[in-house]
C-alpha positions in Angstrom: 28.9 4.2 23.5 25.1 3.4 22.9 22.8 6.4 25.4 25.6 8.3 25.9 23.5 10.9 23.5 19.4 10.9 22.2 21.0 12.6 19.3 22.6 12.0 15.8 25.2 15.1 14.1 22.5 17.6 15.4 20.2 17.5 18.6 17.2 17.8 15.9 17.9 14.8 14.9 17.3 12.2 17.6 17.7 8.5 17.7 14.4 6.6 16.9 15.7 3.2 19.3 17.2 5.8 21.8 14.8 8.7 21.9 11.8 8.9 19.5 10.3 5.7 20.4 10.6 5.6 24.1 9.2 9.3 24.4 6.1 8.1 22.2 5.5 5.1 24.0 5.4 7.3 26.9 2.7 9.8 25.7 0.9 6.8 24.7 0.5 5.2 27.9 -1.3 8.2 29.1 -3.8 7.9 25.7 -4.4 4.6 26.5 -5.2 5.7 30.3 -7.3 8.7 29.2 -9.8 6.7 26.9 -10.8 4.6 29.6 -11.5 7.3 32.0 -15.1 8.3 32.7 -14.9 11.9 31.9 -18.5 12.3 33.8 -16.7 11.7 37.5 -14.3 13.2 39.6 -10.9 13.3 38.1 -8.0 11.7 39.1 -5.0 13.5 41.0 -3.0 13.0 38.2 -5.5 14.0 35.6 -3.9 17.4 34.2 -0.6 15.5 33.2 -2.0 12.0 32.3 -4.5 14.7 29.7 -1.5 16.8 28.3 0.5 13.6 27.5 -2.5 12.5 25.9 -3.0 14.8 23.9 0.8 16.2 23.1 0.3 11.7 21.4 -2.2 12.9 19.4 -0.4 16.1 18.2 2.7 14.1 17.4 0.5 11.0 15.6 -0.6 13.4 13.6 2.5 15.7 13.2 4.8 12.6 12.0 1.9 11.6 9.7 2.0 15.2 7.7 5.5 16.6 8.9 4.2 19.6 10.5 6.0 22.9 11.6 6.3 24.3 15.1 3.6 26.6 14.9 0.4 27.7 16.9 -2.2 26.1 17.0 -0.9 23.1 14.7 -3.3 20.5 14.8 -5.8 20.3 11.7 -9.0 19.2 13.0 -11.2 16.3 11.9 -13.6 18.5 10.6 -11.0 19.7 7.8 -10.5 16.4 6.9 -12.3 14.8 3.6 -14.1 11.1 5.0 -13.9 9.6 1.8 -10.2 10.5 1.2 -8.1 11.8 4.3 -6.9 14.5 3.1 -6.8 18.1 3.6 -4.8 21.4 2.8 -2.1 22.6 5.2 -0.6 26.1 5.3 1.9 26.4 8.2 4.5 28.4 6.6 2.6 31.7 4.8 2.3 35.0 4.0 -1.3 34.7 3.1 -0.9 34.2 -0.8 -1.5 30.2 -0.4 1.7 29.7 -2.4 3.2 27.4 0.6 -0.4 25.4 1.5 0.1 21.6 0.9 -1.8 19.0 0.4 -1.2 16.2 3.5 -2.9 13.1 3.7 -4.3 11.5 7.5 -3.7 7.6 7.2 -7.2 5.9 8.4 -5.5 5.2 12.3 -4.4 8.8 12.3 -8.4 9.6 11.7 -9.6 7.2 14.1 -7.8 8.6 16.6 -8.5 12.3 16.1 -12.1 11.6 16.3 -11.5 9.5 19.3 -9.8 12.4 21.3 -11.5 14.9 19.9 -14.7 13.5 21.2 -13.0 12.9 24.8 -12.1 16.2 25.2 -15.7 17.3 24.2 -16.9 15.2 26.8 -14.3 16.7 29.0 -15.5 20.0 28.3 -18.7 20.2 28.7 -18.9 17.6 31.9 -16.6 20.2 33.7 -18.0 23.4 32.1 -14.4 24.7 31.0 -14.3 27.5 29.2 -12.8 27.2 25.3 -13.8 28.3 21.3 -13.7 24.4 20.5 -15.0 26.0 16.9 -11.4 27.4 16.5 -9.3 24.6 18.1 -11.3 21.7 19.3 -7.5 20.2 21.4 -6.2 22.1 23.7 -3.5 21.4 27.1 -4.3 22.3 30.7 -2.7 24.3 33.4 -2.3 23.2 36.9 -5.8 24.6 37.9 -7.6 23.4 35.4 -7.6 25.6 32.9 -7.2 25.2 28.8 -3.6 26.5 27.4 -3.7 27.2 23.9 -1.2 24.4 22.3 2.2 26.4 20.7 5.3 25.4 20.1 6.8 26.4 23.7 4.4 25.0 25.2 4.7 21.5 23.4 8.5 21.7 24.5 8.2 22.6 27.8 5.4 19.2 28.3 8.0 17.0 26.2 11.5 18.6 27.9 11.4 15.8 30.7 11.6 13.1 28.2 11.8 14.4 24.5 14.6 17.5 24.8 13.9 18.1 21.4 12.0 21.4 19.4 8.4 20.8 18.1 9.0 20.5 14.9 11.2 17.3 15.5 8.8 15.2 13.7 10.0 17.0 10.1 13.2 15.9 10.9 12.6 12.4 11.7 10.1 11.5 8.9 12.5 13.3 5.9 15.1 10.5 7.5 12.9 7.9 7.6 11.3 8.1 4.3 14.6 8.5 2.8 15.6 5.5 4.3 12.4 3.6 2.8 13.4 4.5 -0.3 10.9 7.1 -1.7 12.0 9.3 -4.0 13.6 12.6 -3.3 11.4 15.1 -4.8 8.4 13.1 -3.4 10.1 14.0 0.5 10.1 17.2 -0.7 6.5 17.6 -1.6 5.7 16.1 1.7 7.8 18.5 3.5 6.3 21.4 1.5 9.6 22.2 0.2 9.2 24.2 -3.0 10.5 27.8 -4.5 8.7 30.1 -7.4 8.1 28.2 -10.9 8.9 24.7 -8.8 5.8 24.1 -7.4 4.5 20.9 -7.7 0.9 22.1 -8.5 1.9 24.8 -10.6 0.3 24.9 -14.4 3.0 23.6 -16.1 4.7 21.0 -13.6 5.0 17.1 -14.3 4.7 16.4 -11.1 2.2 13.5 -10.9 0.3 14.0 -7.8 -1.6 10.9 -8.0 1.3 8.9 -8.2 2.8 10.2 -4.8 -0.1 9.7 -2.3 -0.2 6.7 -4.0 3.6 6.1 -2.8 2.3 8.1 0.5 -0.4 5.7 1.1 2.1 2.9 0.8 5.2 3.8 3.3 3.4 6.0 5.7 1.0 3.7 7.5 3.8 1.4 8.0 6.7 4.0 9.4 4.1 5.3 11.6 3.0 2.2 13.0 5.6 -0.8 12.8 8.3 1.9 13.4 7.4 4.5 15.7 4.6 2.4 17.3 1.8 5.2 16.7 -2.2 4.0 16.9 -5.0 5.2 18.2 -5.4 4.2 21.6 -7.8 1.0 22.2 -11.1 2.2 24.9 -12.3 -0.8 25.0 -11.9 -2.3 28.7 -10.4 -6.0 29.2 -13.3 -8.2 30.6 -12.6 -10.2 33.4 -13.0 -13.9 32.9 -16.0 -15.5 34.9 -14.5 -18.9 36.7 -16.9 -21.5 37.3 -17.4 -22.7 40.5 
């Protein structure tokens, strides 16, 4: 029976049509509304809920793009991304040795979304004098009394539980499934997820892994999955002009 459960086999592997896309659509609506707000003016009553869901939407956009793990302060800020290539490094599972550092690629639509939202949050922080170390992390959630709150797996899951009751790292499982469905070679998928052990590193001295071929493949498949299959895009901040009718 359809829609009885929003997952298949495991509670960490949700259905794309019944769980993933609807949750993304919910957060997108908030992101679109936030993009149209004048943050220098008084904020609407539902601003905290709207803001938090808009931030969650960007976190998901990036998480699905780079297969982010469920860690504290997971967002890779724009200043760490190459403007020319969209590449960045990510160490979300490491003991400090750098062994698990992986190369990630941010599609142009995501980079545009990151820039727009970081600018929006900066304007909010300045206009309403929010105390926050923006150099350490430009994004945050808000509490009910308009205080910044650190982004963590717990805060993400609390915020999304009502419409997406899954762990914060669910995007990794979804993207693994979708990339394999798109016929991406399994060794590329493992590279994308950052799965390698000792002497199996794709960047190792004696490795035969072709990183340029991997990135070419990723650049071909990833935007299609994010945009067409999942509905992840940069929300428009342009207001529609009202038509002027001649009398």
